[in-house]
Coordinates of C-alpha atoms in Angstrom, one line a residue:
Chain A
M105 CA 15.4 -8.2 19.6
T106 CA 13.2 -9.4 16.6
S107 CA 13.7 -11.1 13.2
I108 CA 11.5 -12.2 10.4
D109 CA 10.8 -15.7 10.2
V110 CA 9.3 -16.8 6.6
R111 CA 8.9 -20.8 6.9
D112 CA 8.0 -23.0 4.2
L113 CA 5.6 -20.1 2.3
T114 CA 3.5 -20.1 -0.8
K115 CA 1.4 -17.9 -2.2
D116 CA -0.8 -19.1 -5.4
H117 CA -1.9 -16.1 -7.5
G118 CA -4.9 -18.9 -9.0
A119 CA -2.8 -20.8 -11.2
T120 CA 0.2 -19.6 -11.1
R121 CA 2.8 -19.2 -7.6
A122 CA 4.2 -16.2 -6.5
V123 CA 6.0 -17.3 -3.9
D124 CA 7.3 -20.8 -3.6
R125 CA 7.8 -22.2 -0.4
L126 CA 10.3 -20.6 0.6
T127 CA 12.4 -20.1 4.0
F128 CA 14.6 -17.1 5.6
R129 CA 14.8 -15.7 8.5
V130 CA 15.8 -12.0 8.2
E131 CA 18.2 -11.1 11.7
P132 CA 17.9 -8.0 13.7
G133 CA 21.3 -5.8 13.6
R134 CA 22.1 -5.6 9.1
V135 CA 20.4 -4.4 6.2
T136 CA 19.4 -7.3 4.6
G137 CA 19.0 -6.7 0.5
F138 CA 16.1 -8.9 -0.9
L139 CA 16.9 -8.6 -4.6
G140 CA 15.2 -11.1 -7.5
P141 CA 14.0 -9.6 -10.5
N142 CA 10.5 -7.7 -11.4
G143 CA 8.0 -10.5 -10.4
A144 CA 10.5 -12.7 -8.4
G145 CA 8.3 -12.7 -5.5
K146 CA 9.5 -9.7 -3.9
S147 CA 6.2 -7.7 -3.2
T148 CA 4.2 -10.0 -2.0
T149 CA 6.5 -11.9 0.3
M150 CA 6.1 -8.6 1.7
R151 CA 2.7 -8.1 1.5
L152 CA 2.1 -11.6 3.6
V153 CA 4.8 -10.7 6.1
L154 CA 2.6 -7.6 6.4
G155 CA -0.4 -9.5 7.0
L156 CA -2.2 -8.0 3.8
D157 CA -2.6 -11.5 1.9
R158 CA -2.9 -14.9 3.0
P159 CA 0.0 -17.1 2.1
T160 CA -1.3 -20.5 0.8
S161 CA 0.4 -22.7 3.1
G162 CA 3.5 -21.9 5.3
T163 CA 4.0 -19.1 7.9
A164 CA 5.6 -15.5 8.2
T165 CA 6.3 -13.9 11.8
L166 CA 7.8 -11.0 12.8
G167 CA 9.5 -11.8 17.1
G168 CA 7.8 -15.2 17.2
R169 CA 4.0 -12.9 16.1
A170 CA 1.9 -12.7 13.2
Y171 CA 1.2 -9.1 12.0
A172 CA -2.0 -9.4 12.6
T173 CA -1.9 -10.6 16.1
L174 CA -0.2 -7.2 16.3
D175 CA -1.5 -4.1 18.7
E176 CA -0.6 -0.3 17.6
P177 CA 2.3 -2.6 14.6
L178 CA 2.8 1.0 13.9
R179 CA 5.1 0.8 17.7
H180 CA 7.4 -2.4 16.3
V181 CA 7.7 -2.5 12.9
G182 CA 7.0 0.3 9.7
A183 CA 6.7 -0.4 6.1
L184 CA 7.5 1.4 2.3
L185 CA 5.2 -0.5 -0.2
D186 CA 4.0 2.0 -2.6
A187 CA 5.1 5.4 -1.9
R188 CA 1.6 6.4 -4.1
A189 CA -0.6 5.0 -1.2
A190 CA -0.9 8.5 0.4
H191 CA -4.4 10.7 -1.0
G192 CA -3.1 13.0 -3.5
S193 CA -5.1 15.8 -1.6
R194 CA -4.6 15.2 2.3
T195 CA -1.0 17.6 3.1
A196 CA 1.8 15.4 4.2
R197 CA 1.2 15.6 8.2
D198 CA -2.2 14.9 7.4
H199 CA -1.5 12.0 5.9
L200 CA 1.2 11.1 8.5
R201 CA -1.2 12.2 11.1
V202 CA -3.7 10.4 10.5
L203 CA -1.2 7.3 10.1
A204 CA 0.0 8.5 13.9
A205 CA -3.4 8.6 15.6
S206 CA -4.5 5.1 14.2
N207 CA -1.4 4.0 16.8
R208 CA -1.8 6.5 20.0
L209 CA 2.1 7.7 18.4
P210 CA 3.0 11.4 20.2
G211 CA 1.4 14.0 17.8
R212 CA 5.8 15.5 18.2
R213 CA 6.9 11.5 15.7
V214 CA 5.5 13.3 12.9
D215 CA 7.2 16.7 13.4
E216 CA 10.4 14.5 14.2
V217 CA 10.0 12.1 10.9
L218 CA 9.1 15.2 8.6
E219 CA 12.0 16.8 9.4
E220 CA 14.5 13.3 9.3
A221 CA 13.1 13.1 6.0
G222 CA 13.5 16.2 4.8
L223 CA 9.9 17.1 4.6
A224 CA 9.9 19.5 6.9
P225 CA 9.6 22.2 4.7
V226 CA 7.3 21.2 2.4
A227 CA 5.6 19.3 5.2
R228 CA 1.5 21.7 5.0
R229 CA 1.6 20.8 1.1
R230 CA -1.0 18.4 -0.9
V231 CA 1.2 15.4 -1.7
R232 CA -0.9 16.1 -5.1
T233 CA 2.9 18.6 -5.7
Y234 CA 4.8 15.9 -4.1
S235 CA 7.4 14.0 -6.7
L236 CA 8.4 11.1 -6.9
G237 CA 11.4 10.9 -4.9
M238 CA 9.3 12.7 -2.4
R239 CA 6.9 10.8 -1.9
Q240 CA 8.9 8.3 -1.3
R241 CA 11.1 10.5 1.5
L242 CA 7.4 10.9 2.7
G243 CA 6.6 7.3 2.5
I244 CA 9.8 6.2 4.5
A245 CA 8.9 8.8 7.2
A246 CA 5.7 7.6 7.3
A247 CA 7.3 4.1 8.4
L248 CA 9.6 5.8 10.7
L249 CA 7.2 6.8 12.5
G250 CA 6.9 4.9 15.1
D251 CA 10.0 4.5 15.5
P252 CA 10.1 0.5 14.9
Q253 CA 12.3 -2.3 15.6
V254 CA 11.1 -3.8 12.5
V255 CA 11.1 -1.8 8.8
L256 CA 10.6 -2.9 5.6
L257 CA 11.6 -1.3 2.7
D258 CA 10.2 -2.0 -1.1
E259 CA 12.3 -0.2 -3.8
P260 CA 12.6 2.3 -1.2
S261 CA 15.5 4.6 -3.7
N262 CA 13.4 5.1 -6.2
G263 CA 12.4 8.7 -8.3
L264 CA 15.3 9.7 -5.2
D265 CA 18.3 12.4 -6.2
P266 CA 21.9 11.0 -5.4
E267 CA 21.2 13.4 -2.3
G268 CA 18.5 11.3 -2.1
I269 CA 20.0 8.1 -2.5
I270 CA 22.8 9.0 0.0
W271 CA 20.5 9.5 3.0
V272 CA 18.2 6.5 2.3
R273 CA 22.2 4.7 2.5
Q274 CA 23.7 6.3 5.5
L275 CA 19.9 5.8 7.1
L276 CA 20.0 2.3 6.7
R277 CA 23.2 1.6 7.7
R278 CA 22.0 3.2 11.6
L279 CA 19.0 1.4 11.9
A280 CA 20.8 -1.3 11.3
R281 CA 24.3 -0.4 13.7
E282 CA 21.2 0.8 15.9
G283 CA 19.9 -3.0 16.3
R284 CA 17.1 -2.9 14.3
T285 CA 16.2 -5.4 11.8
V286 CA 16.4 -3.8 8.0
L287 CA 15.0 -5.5 4.9
V288 CA 15.8 -3.5 1.8
A289 CA 14.1 -5.1 -1.7
S290 CA 15.6 -3.4 -4.5
H291 CA 16.2 -4.4 -8.2
L292 CA 19.2 -2.4 -7.6
M293 CA 22.9 -3.7 -7.6
N294 CA 25.2 -1.7 -6.3
E295 CA 23.1 0.3 -4.9
T296 CA 21.7 -2.6 -3.0
A297 CA 25.4 -3.5 -3.0
S298 CA 25.9 0.0 -0.6
F299 CA 23.9 -0.6 1.8
A300 CA 23.9 -4.3 2.3
D301 CA 25.6 -7.0 4.2
H302 CA 23.1 -9.8 3.9
L303 CA 21.1 -10.9 0.9
V304 CA 18.2 -13.3 -0.1
V305 CA 17.3 -13.1 -3.6
L306 CA 14.6 -14.7 -4.6
G307 CA 14.1 -16.2 -8.2
R308 CA 9.6 -17.0 -9.9
G309 CA 9.0 -17.5 -6.1
R310 CA 11.9 -20.2 -4.7
L311 CA 15.2 -19.0 -3.1
L312 CA 18.3 -18.8 -4.4
A313 CA 20.5 -17.5 -2.6
D314 CA 20.3 -16.6 1.7
T315 CA 23.9 -15.4 2.2
A316 CA 26.3 -13.0 3.3
L317 CA 27.0 -9.9 0.8
E318 CA 30.7 -10.7 0.7
E319 CA 30.1 -14.5 0.0
F320 CA 27.8 -14.0 -1.9
I321 CA 29.7 -12.1 -4.2
H322 CA 33.3 -14.4 -3.7
A323 CA 31.7 -17.3 -4.3
R324 CA 30.3 -16.3 -7.7
V325 CA 33.3 -13.7 -9.5
D326 CA 36.5 -15.1 -9.1
P327 CA 39.0 -11.4 -7.5
R328 CA 41.3 -10.0 -10.4
V329 CA 44.4 -8.1 -10.4
R330 CA 45.0 -5.4 -12.9
V331 CA 48.8 -4.7 -14.1
R332 CA 49.5 -1.8 -16.4
T333 CA 53.3 -2.4 -17.9
E334 CA 55.0 -0.4 -20.1
D335 CA 56.4 -5.0 -20.9
G336 CA 53.9 -7.0 -20.9
A337 CA 56.2 -9.6 -22.9
D338 CA 57.8 -10.4 -19.9
L339 CA 54.7 -9.8 -17.2
R340 CA 53.4 -12.2 -18.9
E341 CA 55.5 -15.0 -18.9
L342 CA 56.4 -14.4 -15.4
L343 CA 52.1 -14.8 -14.7
A344 CA 52.3 -17.8 -16.7
R345 CA 55.5 -19.3 -15.0
H346 CA 53.2 -19.3 -11.9
G347 CA 50.3 -20.2 -13.4
Y348 CA 48.8 -17.0 -13.9
D349 CA 46.7 -16.5 -16.4
A350 CA 47.5 -13.3 -17.5
V351 CA 44.8 -10.7 -20.5
E352 CA 46.1 -8.0 -22.4
R353 CA 43.1 -5.5 -22.4
E354 CA 44.1 -3.0 -24.5
A355 CA 46.5 -0.2 -25.5
A356 CA 46.8 2.1 -22.4
G357 CA 46.3 5.8 -23.2
D358 CA 48.2 6.7 -20.3
G359 CA 51.7 4.7 -21.8
G360 CA 52.3 1.0 -21.2
E361 CA 50.3 -2.1 -21.1
R362 CA 46.5 -2.8 -19.1
W363 CA 46.4 -6.3 -18.3
I364 CA 43.9 -8.0 -16.3
V365 CA 45.0 -11.0 -14.4
R366 CA 41.9 -13.4 -13.5
H367 CA 42.0 -15.6 -10.4
A368 CA 44.4 -13.7 -8.4
R369 CA 45.1 -11.5 -5.8
V370 CA 46.5 -8.6 -5.6
D371 CA 49.4 -9.0 -3.0
D372 CA 50.2 -12.8 -4.8
I373 CA 51.1 -10.5 -7.7
G374 CA 52.6 -7.3 -6.1
R375 CA 55.0 -10.1 -4.6
L376 CA 55.5 -11.6 -8.0
V377 CA 56.3 -8.7 -10.5
S378 CA 58.1 -6.6 -7.0
E379 CA 61.1 -10.4 -6.7
A380 CA 61.0 -10.3 -10.4
G381 CA 62.2 -6.5 -10.5
L382 CA 59.7 -6.1 -13.7
P383 CA 59.0 -2.3 -13.9
V384 CA 55.0 -1.4 -12.8
L385 CA 52.6 1.4 -13.6
E386 CA 49.9 0.5 -12.0
L387 CA 48.0 -2.1 -10.2
A388 CA 45.2 -2.8 -8.6
A389 CA 43.1 -5.4 -7.6
Q390 CA 39.4 -5.7 -9.2
D391 CA 37.2 -7.5 -6.4
G392 CA 34.4 -8.7 -8.6
T393 CA 30.4 -6.4 -7.9
L394 CA 26.9 -7.5 -6.3
E395 CA 25.7 -7.0 -10.3
Q396 CA 28.2 -9.6 -11.4
A397 CA 27.7 -12.3 -8.9
Y398 CA 24.2 -11.6 -9.4
L399 CA 24.1 -12.5 -13.4
D400 CA 25.6 -15.1 -12.9
L401 CA 23.5 -16.8 -10.5
T402 CA 20.3 -16.6 -13.0
A403 CA 22.4 -17.5 -15.7
T404 CA 22.9 -20.9 -13.6
E405 CA 19.4 -20.5 -13.2
T406 CA 17.9 -19.8 -16.0
E407 CA 20.8 -22.5 -17.1
F408 CA 19.1 -24.9 -15.2
A409 CA 15.7 -23.6 -15.9
A410 CA 17.0 -24.5 -19.9
R411 CA 18.2 -28.0 -18.8
H412 CA 15.3 -29.2 -17.1
P413 CA 12.4 -27.9 -18.2
V414 CA 8.5 -28.5 -17.9
R415 CA 7.8 -28.7 -21.1
P416 CA 9.8 -29.0 -24.5
H417 CA 9.9 -25.9 -26.3
P418 CA 7.7 -26.2 -29.8
L419 CA 10.0 -25.1 -31.8
A420 CA 13.2 -27.6 -29.8
P421 CA 14.9 -30.1 -31.7
P422 CA 14.5 -33.6 -30.0
Q423 CA 17.0 -34.3 -27.8
S424 CA 19.5 -37.1 -28.4
P425 CA 20.2 -39.6 -25.5
T426 CA 24.3 -38.8 -25.9
R427 CA 23.9 -35.3 -25.6
S428 CA 21.9 -35.6 -22.1
Q429 CA 24.3 -38.0 -20.5
E430 CA 27.1 -35.3 -21.8
V431 CA 24.5 -33.3 -18.5
Chain B
M72 CA -22.2 0.9 28.4
P73 CA -23.4 -2.4 29.1
F74 CA -25.1 -2.7 25.7
V75 CA -21.9 -1.9 23.4
P76 CA -19.6 -4.8 22.4
A77 CA -16.5 -4.7 24.0
A78 CA -14.6 -3.9 21.0
F79 CA -15.9 -0.6 20.1
V80 CA -14.8 1.3 24.1
T81 CA -10.9 0.2 24.4
A82 CA -8.8 2.5 23.2
P83 CA -7.9 1.2 20.5
F84 CA -10.8 1.3 19.0
V85 CA -11.2 4.4 19.7
S86 CA -7.4 5.8 18.8
V87 CA -9.0 4.0 14.7
L88 CA -11.8 5.5 15.2
H89 CA -9.4 9.0 15.8
S90 CA -7.7 8.3 12.7
E91 CA -10.6 7.5 10.3
W92 CA -12.2 11.3 11.9
L93 CA -8.8 12.4 11.1
K94 CA -9.5 10.7 7.1
I95 CA -12.7 12.7 7.1
R96 CA -11.6 15.4 8.2
T97 CA -8.4 16.9 6.6
L98 CA -10.1 15.6 2.5
R99 CA -11.0 19.0 1.3
S100 CA -13.6 17.3 -1.2
L101 CA -15.6 14.8 1.7
V102 CA -15.9 18.1 3.4
A103 CA -17.5 19.9 0.4
G104 CA -19.3 16.7 0.1
L105 CA -21.4 16.8 2.9
G106 CA -21.5 20.4 3.2
A107 CA -22.8 20.4 -1.3
A108 CA -25.6 17.2 0.7
V109 CA -26.6 20.3 2.5
L110 CA -26.9 23.3 0.5
V111 CA -28.0 21.4 -3.1
T112 CA -30.7 19.9 -0.4
A113 CA -32.1 23.4 1.1
A114 CA -31.6 25.3 -2.9
F115 CA -34.2 22.6 -4.4
S116 CA -36.4 22.4 -1.6
A117 CA -37.1 26.2 -2.0
L118 CA -37.1 25.5 -5.7
A119 CA -39.6 23.1 -5.3
G120 CA -41.7 25.5 -2.7
L121 CA -41.6 28.6 -5.6
D122 CA -43.0 26.8 -7.8
T123 CA -46.5 27.6 -7.6
S124 CA -47.8 24.9 -10.5
G125 CA -47.8 22.4 -8.6
D126 CA -51.1 19.5 -8.2
A127 CA -52.5 20.7 -4.9
D128 CA -53.4 17.6 -3.2
S129 CA -48.8 17.8 -2.7
D130 CA -48.4 16.2 0.9
P131 CA -48.1 19.1 2.5
L132 CA -43.9 18.4 4.4
F133 CA -42.7 16.6 1.7
S134 CA -42.8 19.4 -0.4
A135 CA -40.4 21.4 1.5
F136 CA -38.3 18.1 1.6
F137 CA -38.5 17.3 -1.5
G138 CA -35.0 18.4 -2.6
V139 CA -33.4 15.3 -1.0
S140 CA -34.0 13.8 -3.7
F141 CA -30.9 15.7 -5.2
G142 CA -29.0 16.4 -2.2
Q143 CA -29.2 12.1 -1.7
I144 CA -26.4 12.0 -4.4
A145 CA -24.2 14.2 -2.9
M146 CA -24.7 12.2 0.1
I147 CA -23.8 8.9 -1.6
A148 CA -21.0 10.7 -3.1
F149 CA -20.1 11.3 0.6
G150 CA -19.6 8.2 0.9
T151 CA -18.3 6.3 -2.4
Q152 CA -15.7 9.2 -1.5
A153 CA -14.8 8.2 1.7
M154 CA -13.8 4.6 1.1
A155 CA -13.1 4.1 -3.1
S156 CA -10.1 6.7 -1.2
E157 CA -8.7 3.7 0.0
F158 CA -8.6 1.6 -3.5
R159 CA -6.5 3.6 -4.4
G160 CA -2.7 3.2 -5.1
G161 CA -2.3 0.8 -2.7
A162 CA -3.6 3.8 0.7
L163 CA -5.2 0.4 2.1
R164 CA -1.9 -1.4 2.8
T165 CA -1.3 1.5 4.9
S166 CA -4.2 1.8 6.6
L167 CA -4.2 -2.2 7.1
A168 CA -0.7 -1.4 7.9
A169 CA -1.6 0.5 10.9
V170 CA -4.6 -1.9 11.7
P171 CA -4.0 -5.2 10.6
R172 CA -7.4 -6.3 12.9
R173 CA -9.6 -5.7 9.5
G174 CA -13.2 -6.0 11.8
R175 CA -12.0 -3.2 13.5
W176 CA -10.7 -0.6 10.5
F177 CA -14.4 -1.5 9.2
A178 CA -15.8 -0.8 12.0
A179 CA -14.4 2.3 12.4
K180 CA -14.6 3.9 9.0
T181 CA -18.2 2.7 8.9
V182 CA -19.3 5.1 12.5
A183 CA -17.0 7.8 10.9
V184 CA -18.4 7.7 7.9
G185 CA -22.2 7.6 9.2
V186 CA -22.2 10.2 12.1
S187 CA -20.4 12.7 10.0
A188 CA -23.1 11.7 7.6
L189 CA -25.8 11.7 10.3
V190 CA -25.2 15.3 11.2
A191 CA -24.6 16.7 7.9
G192 CA -28.2 15.3 7.4
L193 CA -30.0 16.6 10.9
L194 CA -28.5 19.9 9.3
T195 CA -29.8 18.8 5.9
G196 CA -33.1 19.0 7.9
C197 CA -33.1 22.2 9.5
A198 CA -32.1 23.9 6.4
S199 CA -34.4 22.4 4.1
L200 CA -37.7 22.5 6.5
A201 CA -36.7 25.8 6.7
A202 CA -36.0 27.0 3.4
G203 CA -38.6 24.7 2.0
R204 CA -41.1 26.6 4.2
A205 CA -40.4 29.7 3.8
A206 CA -40.5 29.5 -0.1
L207 CA -44.1 28.2 -0.1
G208 CA -45.2 30.6 2.6
D209 CA -48.8 30.5 3.0
R210 CA -49.1 28.0 1.0
A211 CA -47.3 26.0 2.9
G212 CA -49.5 23.5 4.6
A213 CA -50.3 23.0 8.4
T214 CA -47.7 20.9 9.3
S215 CA -47.3 19.7 13.9
W216 CA -43.6 21.0 15.5
S217 CA -44.1 16.9 15.7
E218 CA -44.4 16.1 12.3
G219 CA -41.7 18.3 11.4
L220 CA -39.4 17.2 14.0
R221 CA -39.5 13.9 13.5
A222 CA -39.1 14.8 9.1
I223 CA -36.3 16.8 10.3
V224 CA -34.7 13.5 12.7
G225 CA -35.9 11.0 9.7
C226 CA -33.8 13.7 7.9
G227 CA -30.6 12.5 9.1
V228 CA -31.0 8.6 9.4
Y229 CA -32.1 8.2 5.9
L230 CA -29.3 10.6 4.5
A231 CA -27.0 8.3 7.4
L232 CA -28.1 5.2 5.9
M233 CA -27.6 6.2 2.5
A234 CA -24.8 7.2 3.3
L235 CA -23.6 3.3 4.0
F236 CA -25.3 2.3 2.0
A237 CA -22.8 3.3 -0.4
A238 CA -19.8 3.0 2.0
G239 CA -20.6 -0.8 1.7
L240 CA -21.7 -1.0 -1.8
T241 CA -18.1 0.7 -3.1
A242 CA -16.5 -1.7 -0.3
L243 CA -17.4 -4.7 -1.8
L244 CA -17.1 -3.6 -5.3
R245 CA -14.1 -2.1 -4.5
S246 CA -14.2 1.1 -7.1
G247 CA -16.3 4.3 -6.5
V248 CA -16.0 4.9 -10.0
A249 CA -18.4 1.1 -10.0
T250 CA -20.4 1.9 -6.9
L251 CA -21.5 5.5 -8.3
S252 CA -22.3 4.2 -11.9
I253 CA -24.9 1.7 -9.9
L254 CA -26.1 4.2 -7.4
V255 CA -26.2 7.6 -9.4
P256 CA -28.6 5.9 -12.6
F257 CA -30.6 3.7 -9.7
L258 CA -31.6 6.9 -7.5
L259 CA -32.2 9.3 -10.8
L260 CA -34.4 6.8 -13.2
V261 CA -35.3 3.7 -11.5
S262 CA -36.7 5.2 -8.2
F263 CA -38.3 7.8 -9.9
V264 CA -39.6 5.9 -13.0
V265 CA -40.8 2.8 -11.3
G266 CA -42.4 4.0 -7.6
D267 CA -44.4 5.5 -9.6
M268 CA -47.3 2.6 -8.7
S269 CA -47.0 3.1 -5.4
G270 CA -48.5 -0.1 -3.5
N271 CA -46.5 -3.0 -4.8
V272 CA -42.2 -4.1 -4.1
A273 CA -40.5 -0.5 -5.0
D274 CA -42.4 0.7 -1.4
L275 CA -39.2 -2.1 -0.4
L276 CA -36.4 -0.3 -2.3
P277 CA -34.1 1.5 -0.1
D278 CA -35.1 5.4 -1.2
R279 CA -39.1 4.0 -1.5
A280 CA -39.1 3.0 2.3
G281 CA -36.7 5.3 3.7
Q282 CA -38.9 8.5 2.3
V283 CA -41.9 7.7 4.2
V284 CA -40.9 9.6 7.5
L285 CA -40.4 12.4 5.1
H286 CA -44.3 12.8 4.4
Q287 CA -47.0 13.9 6.2
T288 CA -49.6 11.1 5.0
W289 CA -48.4 7.6 3.7
D290 CA -50.6 5.0 2.4
G291 CA -48.3 1.8 2.2
M292 CA -47.1 -1.4 4.2
L293 CA -44.6 0.7 5.6
G294 CA -44.4 3.2 8.5
P295 CA -42.1 6.3 9.2
W296 CA -40.3 4.5 11.0
T297 CA -40.7 1.0 9.6
G298 CA -39.8 2.4 6.4
L299 CA -36.3 3.5 7.9
G300 CA -35.6 0.1 9.1
V301 CA -36.1 -1.2 5.6
T302 CA -33.8 1.5 4.6
A303 CA -31.4 -0.4 7.5
V304 CA -31.7 -3.3 6.2
W305 CA -30.2 -2.3 2.9
T306 CA -27.2 -0.6 4.3
S307 CA -27.2 -3.4 6.9
A308 CA -26.7 -6.0 4.1
A309 CA -24.3 -3.6 1.7
L310 CA -21.8 -3.0 5.4
V311 CA -21.6 -6.9 6.5
A312 CA -20.8 -7.9 2.5
G313 CA -18.8 -5.0 2.7
T314 CA -17.4 -5.6 6.3
W315 CA -16.6 -9.6 4.9
S316 CA -14.6 -8.3 1.4
I317 CA -12.4 -7.0 3.1
R318 CA -11.4 -9.3 5.9
R319 CA -11.6 -12.2 3.2
R320 CA -9.5 -10.2 0.4
D321 CA -5.6 -9.9 0.0
A322 CA -5.2 -6.0 0.1

């Protein structure tokens, strides 16, 4: 069992702090989504874990060892950082042969991962002729070359066609099922929601959340129930009596009115309308999406930043004492 | 092998060296660069030999190695490119993720570049001497076999040192364009201009010093092997600086 342990990790690029006292652990057997806006420090953290950048302070270890102390690390850790890393004048197969040779990996692994990534028919073509999606597949193939226990991928779905996106999703699920440690950085919310079990969210170099995907969404987005009925007034009255707040969304084109009940579970609403004998044309749960939860989190963060400014904005009006007390 | 450091004979080093050798072999432009060094040198040595207007007191041995001044540009381009390919599109990150011991990685790269350049350089020496002397015909001065052999070996070592000089500088500057825009004008202009004033510090420039070995006679302070020694000092300095840069800086 190999986990990635990041402890008090800090990285300064000159005056800017790219990673700020970051502590988290990536556990094996699940896919951990690594979220955050551009410039939040995701890629820097990955480079620090791989020993490519030196931390200003703190440590990053894999199974208790620093990456730089591993002999033949591709046998333990596979990473995709940048799909452009393969030299355009080399063939995909030669690119992988070079990597395999450096870690004494058997040559058959090269053909196996090319097959797995769907690149076998174009393996002897120069990487220069590849589309971004094909380069991405090559980068993922390179990450899988040593059959590693730990896999780190930075934006693996970048530039992939729909089949490629599905392939990546299934691949990540399979790797986690096999008990491997999988960390995937992304800023595509819906994509991440489709493969991640766990989330680590960064904002301006700091840890904003380290929690299970389900929990993350439920803690931030209230579940809603959608009801379509021909008798909106009765529905509203019934729900109001039970303390629910129903709002009409729009007249449904397919007949009836569409209502949204906030802070409600579909089981409770279903039981209620059925007991009241109210005719219902459609009843559906509207679970929160990762995107909503993420935006809620970043909005809270922005609010926090606005309320605790490092230095007042020159154009901002001076705050009265009463206003700051409200806070 | 009692004089070889342990890091150089362990299995990991050999596998990294194999990988770096594959990198050179699988890039057509690098192989072409080595081929160009051989052909350009031989061609220019032959052309210079055909030119009958040359001054009579030119060195009989060096006149068959005249093309080295041009062939070394191809060799420098080879050393530069071999290293510069690591600084494009995050390739260095891929390399160092595979071989995180940066000293070991850089040593393997150096050996792969150096040995390739040495082999091509020895071929260049043979081709240049043969072509140059053929073109000179009867005008070829009397040179002994041992002098010819010394010049061929010296040519190989000199070109390998120049390729490594360029590789080390590229690792320091992290850019092939920067390296070539320093070295090529330097070799084409500075050395030609300053070089005519012999018997001064210009003799200690890497190319002037290293090319003494291609001459039958010399009058400066450096002999054939001490001259190559001076070039080796320049190359070592560039490689040490390159190692420092690779080991210390973020990839």
